[in-house]
mmCIF file of C-alpha atoms in Angstrom:
data_model
loop_
_atom_site.group_PDB
_atom_site.id
_atom_site.type_symbol
_atom_site.label_atom_id
_atom_site.label_comp_id
_atom_site.label_asym_id
_atom_site.label_seq_id
_atom_site.Cartn_x
_atom_site.Cartn_y
_atom_site.Cartn_z
ATOM 1 C CA UNK A 1 14.169 3.389 -19.863
ATOM 2 C CA UNK A 2 14.145 5.631 -22.625
ATOM 3 C CA UNK A 3 13.293 8.324 -20.207
ATOM 4 C CA UNK A 4 16.379 7.486 -18.340
ATOM 5 C CA UNK A 5 18.587 7.448 -21.172
ATOM 6 C CA UNK A 6 17.629 10.768 -21.938
ATOM 7 C CA UNK A 7 18.692 11.847 -18.480
ATOM 8 C CA UNK A 8 22.111 10.219 -18.564
ATOM 9 C CA UNK A 9 24.737 12.862 -17.673
ATOM 10 C CA UNK A 10 22.361 15.309 -16.613
ATOM 11 C CA UNK A 11 22.883 16.997 -13.655
ATOM 12 C CA UNK A 12 19.045 18.076 -13.038
ATOM 13 C CA UNK A 13 17.025 15.603 -10.589
ATOM 14 C CA UNK A 14 14.355 13.837 -12.129
ATOM 15 C CA UNK A 15 10.797 11.858 -11.113
ATOM 16 C CA UNK A 16 9.109 9.252 -12.599
ATOM 17 C CA UNK A 17 6.447 7.305 -11.528
ATOM 18 C CA UNK A 18 5.755 4.352 -13.581
ATOM 19 C CA UNK A 19 2.260 2.779 -12.781
ATOM 20 C CA UNK A 20 1.730 -1.122 -13.985
ATOM 21 C CA UNK A 21 -1.342 -2.482 -14.760
ATOM 22 C CA UNK A 22 -0.303 -6.046 -13.887
ATOM 23 C CA UNK A 23 -1.332 -8.175 -12.339
ATOM 24 C CA UNK A 24 -5.028 -6.330 -12.449
ATOM 25 C CA UNK A 25 -7.579 -8.365 -14.076
ATOM 26 C CA UNK A 26 -7.689 -9.152 -16.828
ATOM 27 C CA UNK A 27 -4.995 -11.890 -16.188
ATOM 28 C CA UNK A 28 -3.344 -12.398 -19.589
ATOM 29 C CA UNK A 29 0.093 -13.275 -19.053
ATOM 30 C CA UNK A 30 2.593 -13.655 -21.490
ATOM 31 C CA UNK A 31 2.277 -17.081 -23.007
ATOM 32 C CA UNK A 32 5.543 -18.462 -23.344
ATOM 33 C CA UNK A 33 6.047 -17.301 -19.391
ATOM 34 C CA UNK A 34 2.947 -19.087 -18.633
ATOM 35 C CA UNK A 35 4.060 -22.040 -20.037
ATOM 36 C CA UNK A 36 7.190 -21.818 -17.733
ATOM 37 C CA UNK A 37 5.687 -21.335 -14.868
ATOM 38 C CA UNK A 38 3.454 -24.428 -15.411
ATOM 39 C CA UNK A 39 6.455 -26.364 -16.063
ATOM 40 C CA UNK A 40 8.472 -25.093 -13.330
ATOM 41 C CA UNK A 41 5.084 -25.286 -10.717
ATOM 42 C CA UNK A 42 3.050 -28.293 -11.966
ATOM 43 C CA UNK A 43 1.417 -27.890 -8.393
ATOM 44 C CA UNK A 44 -0.212 -24.918 -9.361
ATOM 45 C CA UNK A 45 -3.552 -24.864 -10.747
ATOM 46 C CA UNK A 46 -4.194 -22.862 -14.173
ATOM 47 C CA UNK A 47 -5.464 -19.674 -12.478
ATOM 48 C CA UNK A 48 -2.679 -19.217 -10.135
ATOM 49 C CA UNK A 49 -0.032 -20.206 -12.662
ATOM 50 C CA UNK A 50 -1.899 -17.283 -14.666
ATOM 51 C CA UNK A 51 -1.773 -14.717 -11.736
ATOM 52 C CA UNK A 52 2.181 -16.049 -10.594
ATOM 53 C CA UNK A 53 3.363 -15.599 -14.359
ATOM 54 C CA UNK A 54 1.866 -12.163 -14.910
ATOM 55 C CA UNK A 55 3.446 -11.388 -11.631
ATOM 56 C CA UNK A 56 6.614 -12.145 -12.531
ATOM 57 C CA UNK A 57 5.996 -10.693 -15.931
ATOM 58 C CA UNK A 58 5.660 -7.444 -14.014
ATOM 59 C CA UNK A 59 9.119 -8.202 -12.325
ATOM 60 C CA UNK A 60 10.918 -8.806 -15.437
ATOM 61 C CA UNK A 61 10.021 -5.326 -16.670
ATOM 62 C CA UNK A 62 11.144 -3.650 -13.116
ATOM 63 C CA UNK A 63 14.417 -5.280 -13.319
ATOM 64 C CA UNK A 64 15.062 -4.007 -16.593
ATOM 65 C CA UNK A 65 14.274 -0.441 -15.506
ATOM 66 C CA UNK A 66 17.010 -1.131 -12.239
ATOM 67 C CA UNK A 67 19.481 -2.425 -14.721
ATOM 68 C CA UNK A 68 18.851 0.669 -17.279
ATOM 69 C CA UNK A 69 19.832 2.828 -14.142
ATOM 70 C CA UNK A 70 22.690 0.545 -13.168
ATOM 71 C CA UNK A 71 24.278 0.898 -16.900
ATOM 72 C CA UNK A 72 23.230 4.755 -17.008
ATOM 73 C CA UNK A 73 25.480 5.018 -13.656
ATOM 74 C CA UNK A 74 22.328 6.990 -11.943
ATOM 75 C CA UNK A 75 21.486 4.046 -9.616
ATOM 76 C CA UNK A 76 23.469 5.471 -6.701
ATOM 77 C CA UNK A 77 21.400 8.645 -6.807
ATOM 78 C CA UNK A 78 17.833 7.418 -7.417
ATOM 79 C CA UNK A 79 16.080 6.592 -4.717
ATOM 80 C CA UNK A 80 13.041 3.519 -5.863
ATOM 81 C CA UNK A 81 10.262 2.734 -4.317
ATOM 82 C CA UNK A 82 8.174 -0.019 -4.667
ATOM 83 C CA UNK A 83 4.728 -0.972 -3.818
ATOM 84 C CA UNK A 84 1.027 -2.299 -4.663
ATOM 85 C CA UNK A 85 -2.018 0.141 -3.655
ATOM 86 C CA UNK A 86 -4.049 -2.560 -2.135
ATOM 87 C CA UNK A 87 -3.582 -6.531 -1.092
ATOM 88 C CA UNK A 88 -4.298 -9.440 -3.974
ATOM 89 C CA UNK A 89 -7.444 -9.602 -5.033
ATOM 90 C CA UNK A 90 -8.598 -13.592 -3.960
ATOM 91 C CA UNK A 91 -10.841 -13.889 -6.862
ATOM 92 C CA UNK A 92 -7.455 -14.252 -9.164
ATOM 93 C CA UNK A 93 -5.946 -16.779 -7.081
ATOM 94 C CA UNK A 94 -4.003 -14.167 -4.999
ATOM 95 C CA UNK A 95 -2.794 -15.350 -1.674
ATOM 96 C CA UNK A 96 -2.352 -13.028 0.828
ATOM 97 C CA UNK A 97 -0.974 -15.443 3.478
ATOM 98 C CA UNK A 98 -2.033 -15.336 7.078
ATOM 99 C CA UNK A 99 -3.662 -11.907 6.898
ATOM 100 C CA UNK A 100 -7.825 -11.582 6.740
ATOM 101 C CA UNK A 101 -9.203 -10.444 3.391
ATOM 102 C CA UNK A 102 -8.155 -9.310 -0.054
ATOM 103 C CA UNK A 103 -8.690 -6.777 -2.349
ATOM 104 C CA UNK A 104 -11.248 -4.465 -1.716
ATOM 105 C CA UNK A 105 -11.771 -5.716 1.963
ATOM 106 C CA UNK A 106 -11.196 -3.300 4.803
ATOM 107 C CA UNK A 107 -9.399 -6.586 6.597
ATOM 108 C CA UNK A 108 -5.660 -6.287 6.556
ATOM 109 C CA UNK A 109 -5.238 -8.628 3.569
ATOM 110 C CA UNK A 110 -7.053 -5.728 1.433
ATOM 111 C CA UNK A 111 -5.145 -2.848 3.202
ATOM 112 C CA UNK A 112 -2.151 -4.030 4.199
ATOM 113 C CA UNK A 113 0.883 -4.011 1.325
ATOM 114 C CA UNK A 114 4.507 -4.443 1.776
ATOM 115 C CA UNK A 115 6.669 -1.641 0.517
ATOM 116 C CA UNK A 116 10.092 -1.701 -0.588
ATOM 117 C CA UNK A 117 12.590 0.644 -0.798
ATOM 118 C CA UNK A 118 16.222 0.978 -2.494
ATOM 119 C CA UNK A 119 18.852 3.744 -2.085
ATOM 120 C CA UNK A 120 22.592 2.060 -2.702
ATOM 121 C CA UNK A 121 24.774 3.912 -0.052
ATOM 122 C CA UNK A 122 21.649 5.339 1.791
ATOM 123 C CA UNK A 123 19.577 2.343 2.657
ATOM 124 C CA UNK A 124 21.196 -0.727 4.399
ATOM 125 C CA UNK A 125 20.448 -3.720 2.048
ATOM 126 C CA UNK A 126 17.887 -6.480 3.098
ATOM 127 C CA UNK A 127 16.996 -3.822 6.422
ATOM 128 C CA UNK A 128 13.151 -4.005 7.658
ATOM 129 C CA UNK A 129 11.082 -1.876 9.653
ATOM 130 C CA UNK A 130 7.436 -2.570 10.793
ATOM 131 C CA UNK A 131 6.762 1.516 9.956
ATOM 132 C CA UNK A 132 2.959 2.044 9.887
ATOM 133 C CA UNK A 133 2.397 4.185 6.502
ATOM 134 C CA UNK A 134 0.484 5.297 3.875
ATOM 135 C CA UNK A 135 0.919 6.520 0.452
ATOM 136 C CA UNK A 136 0.517 9.745 1.569
ATOM 137 C CA UNK A 137 3.885 9.657 3.303
ATOM 138 C CA UNK A 138 5.683 9.325 -0.122
ATOM 139 C CA UNK A 139 5.335 12.818 -1.348
ATOM 140 C CA UNK A 140 7.197 14.380 1.874
ATOM 141 C CA UNK A 141 9.738 11.682 1.766
ATOM 142 C CA UNK A 142 10.788 12.324 -1.235
ATOM 143 C CA UNK A 143 10.893 15.989 -0.875
ATOM 144 C CA UNK A 144 13.046 15.370 2.715
ATOM 145 C CA UNK A 145 15.294 13.537 0.147
ATOM 146 C CA UNK A 146 16.354 16.005 -2.437
ATOM 147 C CA UNK A 147 16.361 18.856 0.491
ATOM 148 C CA UNK A 148 13.315 20.342 -0.716
ATOM 149 C CA UNK A 149 10.365 21.895 1.228
ATOM 150 C CA UNK A 150 6.834 19.866 0.911
ATOM 151 C CA UNK A 151 3.722 21.522 0.048
ATOM 152 C CA UNK A 152 1.669 23.130 2.636
ATOM 153 C CA UNK A 153 -1.416 21.180 3.313
ATOM 154 C CA UNK A 154 -0.066 17.436 2.812
ATOM 155 C CA UNK A 155 -1.002 15.473 6.119
ATOM 156 C CA UNK A 156 2.040 12.648 5.158
ATOM 157 C CA UNK A 157 4.746 12.715 7.079
ATOM 158 C CA UNK A 158 8.344 11.783 6.035
ATOM 159 C CA UNK A 159 9.644 8.069 6.925
ATOM 160 C CA UNK A 160 13.176 9.109 5.088
ATOM 161 C CA UNK A 161 15.026 8.950 8.824
ATOM 162 C CA UNK A 162 13.221 5.028 9.327
ATOM 163 C CA UNK A 163 14.165 4.117 5.570
ATOM 164 C CA UNK A 164 18.071 5.392 6.567
ATOM 165 C CA UNK A 165 18.223 3.549 9.641
ATOM 166 C CA UNK A 166 17.726 6.184 12.121
ATOM 167 C CA UNK A 167 15.887 5.541 15.340
ATOM 168 C CA UNK A 168 12.567 7.530 15.438
ATOM 169 C CA UNK A 169 9.615 6.618 18.051
ATOM 170 C CA UNK A 170 6.583 4.916 17.001
ATOM 171 C CA UNK A 171 4.045 7.242 15.746
ATOM 172 C CA UNK A 172 0.557 7.977 17.382
ATOM 173 C CA UNK A 173 -1.487 8.998 14.570
ATOM 174 C CA UNK A 174 -4.832 7.747 13.778
ATOM 175 C CA UNK A 175 -4.964 6.285 10.047
ATOM 176 C CA UNK A 176 -7.942 5.930 7.937
ATOM 177 C CA UNK A 177 -8.995 4.301 4.894
ATOM 178 C CA UNK A 178 -12.650 4.919 3.118
ATOM 179 C CA UNK A 179 -13.898 2.567 0.865
ATOM 180 C CA UNK A 180 -16.534 3.449 -1.900
ATOM 181 C CA UNK A 181 -17.920 1.424 -4.522
ATOM 182 C CA UNK A 182 -20.504 1.049 -7.555
ATOM 183 C CA UNK A 183 -22.520 -1.288 -8.815
ATOM 184 C CA UNK A 184 -25.631 -3.276 -7.019
ATOM 185 C CA UNK A 185 -23.339 -4.291 -4.067
ATOM 186 C CA UNK A 186 -23.007 -1.363 -2.301
ATOM 187 C CA UNK A 187 -24.801 1.523 -4.143
ATOM 188 C CA UNK A 188 -22.206 3.879 -3.680
ATOM 189 C CA UNK A 189 -21.848 3.765 0.117
ATOM 190 C CA UNK A 190 -19.190 3.907 2.055
ATOM 191 C CA UNK A 191 -17.083 1.833 4.687
ATOM 192 C CA UNK A 192 -14.212 2.154 6.832
ATOM 193 C CA UNK A 193 -11.177 1.128 8.700
ATOM 194 C CA UNK A 194 -9.405 3.124 11.592
ATOM 195 C CA UNK A 195 -5.949 2.152 12.647
ATOM 196 C CA UNK A 196 -4.424 3.723 16.195
ATOM 197 C CA UNK A 197 -1.756 1.877 17.326
ATOM 198 C CA UNK A 198 -2.179 -1.631 17.848
ATOM 199 C CA UNK A 199 -6.214 -1.272 17.922
ATOM 200 C CA UNK A 200 -8.246 -1.476 14.486
ATOM 201 C CA UNK A 201 -12.015 -0.493 13.902
ATOM 202 C CA UNK A 202 -13.375 -1.801 10.924
ATOM 203 C CA UNK A 203 -16.405 -1.654 8.791
ATOM 204 C CA UNK A 204 -15.724 -4.383 5.914
ATOM 205 C CA UNK A 205 -19.072 -3.308 3.958
ATOM 206 C CA UNK A 206 -21.290 -0.880 4.439
ATOM 207 C CA UNK A 207 -24.477 -2.847 6.060
ATOM 208 C CA UNK A 208 -21.469 -4.653 8.034
ATOM 209 C CA UNK A 209 -21.217 -3.736 11.540
ATOM 210 C CA UNK A 210 -18.415 -2.244 12.861
ATOM 211 C CA UNK A 211 -15.472 -4.762 14.582
ATOM 212 C CA UNK A 212 -12.763 -4.064 17.203
ATOM 213 C CA UNK A 213 -9.157 -5.657 16.867
ATOM 214 C CA UNK A 214 -6.362 -6.197 18.993
ATOM 215 C CA UNK A 215 -3.450 -6.657 15.980
ATOM 216 C CA UNK A 216 -1.045 -7.507 17.917
ATOM 217 C CA UNK A 217 -2.392 -9.946 19.506
ATOM 218 C CA UNK A 218 -4.712 -11.081 16.662
ATOM 219 C CA UNK A 219 -3.013 -10.318 13.357
ATOM 220 C CA UNK A 220 -5.309 -12.522 11.483
ATOM 221 C CA UNK A 221 -8.227 -10.518 12.664
ATOM 222 C CA UNK A 222 -10.101 -13.428 14.198
ATOM 223 C CA UNK A 223 -11.775 -12.372 17.436
ATOM 224 C CA UNK A 224 -13.641 -8.822 17.414
ATOM 225 C CA UNK A 225 -13.492 -7.551 20.928
ATOM 226 C CA UNK A 226 -15.542 -4.270 20.919
ATOM 227 C CA UNK A 227 -17.601 -5.968 23.695
ATOM 228 C CA UNK A 228 -14.601 -6.093 26.125
ATOM 229 C CA UNK A 229 -13.002 -3.128 24.842
ATOM 230 C CA UNK A 230 -16.104 -0.394 24.773
ATOM 231 C CA UNK A 231 -14.123 2.550 25.471
ATOM 232 C CA UNK A 232 -11.386 1.994 23.069
ATOM 233 C CA UNK A 233 -14.155 1.472 20.366
ATOM 234 C CA UNK A 234 -15.852 4.528 20.991
ATOM 235 C CA UNK A 235 -12.324 6.329 20.965
ATOM 236 C CA UNK A 236 -11.871 5.064 17.574
ATOM 237 C CA UNK A 237 -15.598 5.646 16.729
ATOM 238 C CA UNK A 238 -15.115 9.402 17.636
ATOM 239 C CA UNK A 239 -12.101 9.885 15.576
ATOM 240 C CA UNK A 240 -13.901 8.123 12.553
ATOM 241 C CA UNK A 241 -17.189 10.570 12.935
ATOM 242 C CA UNK A 242 -14.756 13.211 13.323
ATOM 243 C CA UNK A 243 -13.133 12.285 9.957
ATOM 244 C CA UNK A 244 -16.522 11.887 8.414
ATOM 245 C CA UNK A 245 -17.499 15.180 9.396
ATOM 246 C CA UNK A 246 -14.332 16.995 7.953
ATOM 247 C CA UNK A 247 -14.553 15.100 4.860
ATOM 248 C CA UNK A 248 -18.330 15.634 4.226
ATOM 249 C CA UNK A 249 -18.119 19.455 5.266
ATOM 250 C CA UNK A 250 -19.629 22.003 2.480
ATOM 251 C CA UNK A 251 -17.255 25.066 2.190
ATOM 252 C CA UNK A 252 -19.092 27.324 3.959
ATOM 253 C CA UNK A 253 -19.657 25.170 7.002
ATOM 254 C CA UNK A 254 -17.428 25.128 9.657
ATOM 255 C CA UNK A 255 -16.836 21.256 10.728
#
């Protein structure tokens, strides 16, 4: 907020990235707010109440930032993105709804998160979209909104048109997630997910099998249909193999 106050009345654009640690572990909300949650929602167990309180603590902080933008009359010229880098941590009593899994999983509960965007006069309030994107799409989107060219080599795609309500054909690009975790569980080995339209290939741990899901018909990823759709499974596996080959290529080798 001090930074926003410094920018008040200045014509030069600014970029601000505000990365909250909350609600990451350790789950330590302000005691006063924790008490308010316990009184307001007595049915919650202690772990869930602590997480809710920490999330509301985050929410109040974001509210203060938005209020500062409004008071400084910067809000109409400011595009705000709000999102998380992964799904809820089930070990801390997070709730990912009907989605399978949570943080550290390649199932939808671990990698599908909502994103909110606000730009008064540009983005219609309460509008929604099923756009499937990645955080790498934010950079070209921000460049597009600012009227400047994105950096060459960035694989993200601007979603500005979708945000402002323009009709756009669905993207046909494959999307790939790579997880790598140390410790005694996975020993630094990778595990993956590949999404192409409604199809998703998942290996949820380095030692686990590859599963194929039709997210349109089975959003909860309950039914592995790899045996029924071997060609689709092979197609997504080929996409993944090419990505692994490119990502692991030594500079003097051709991928």
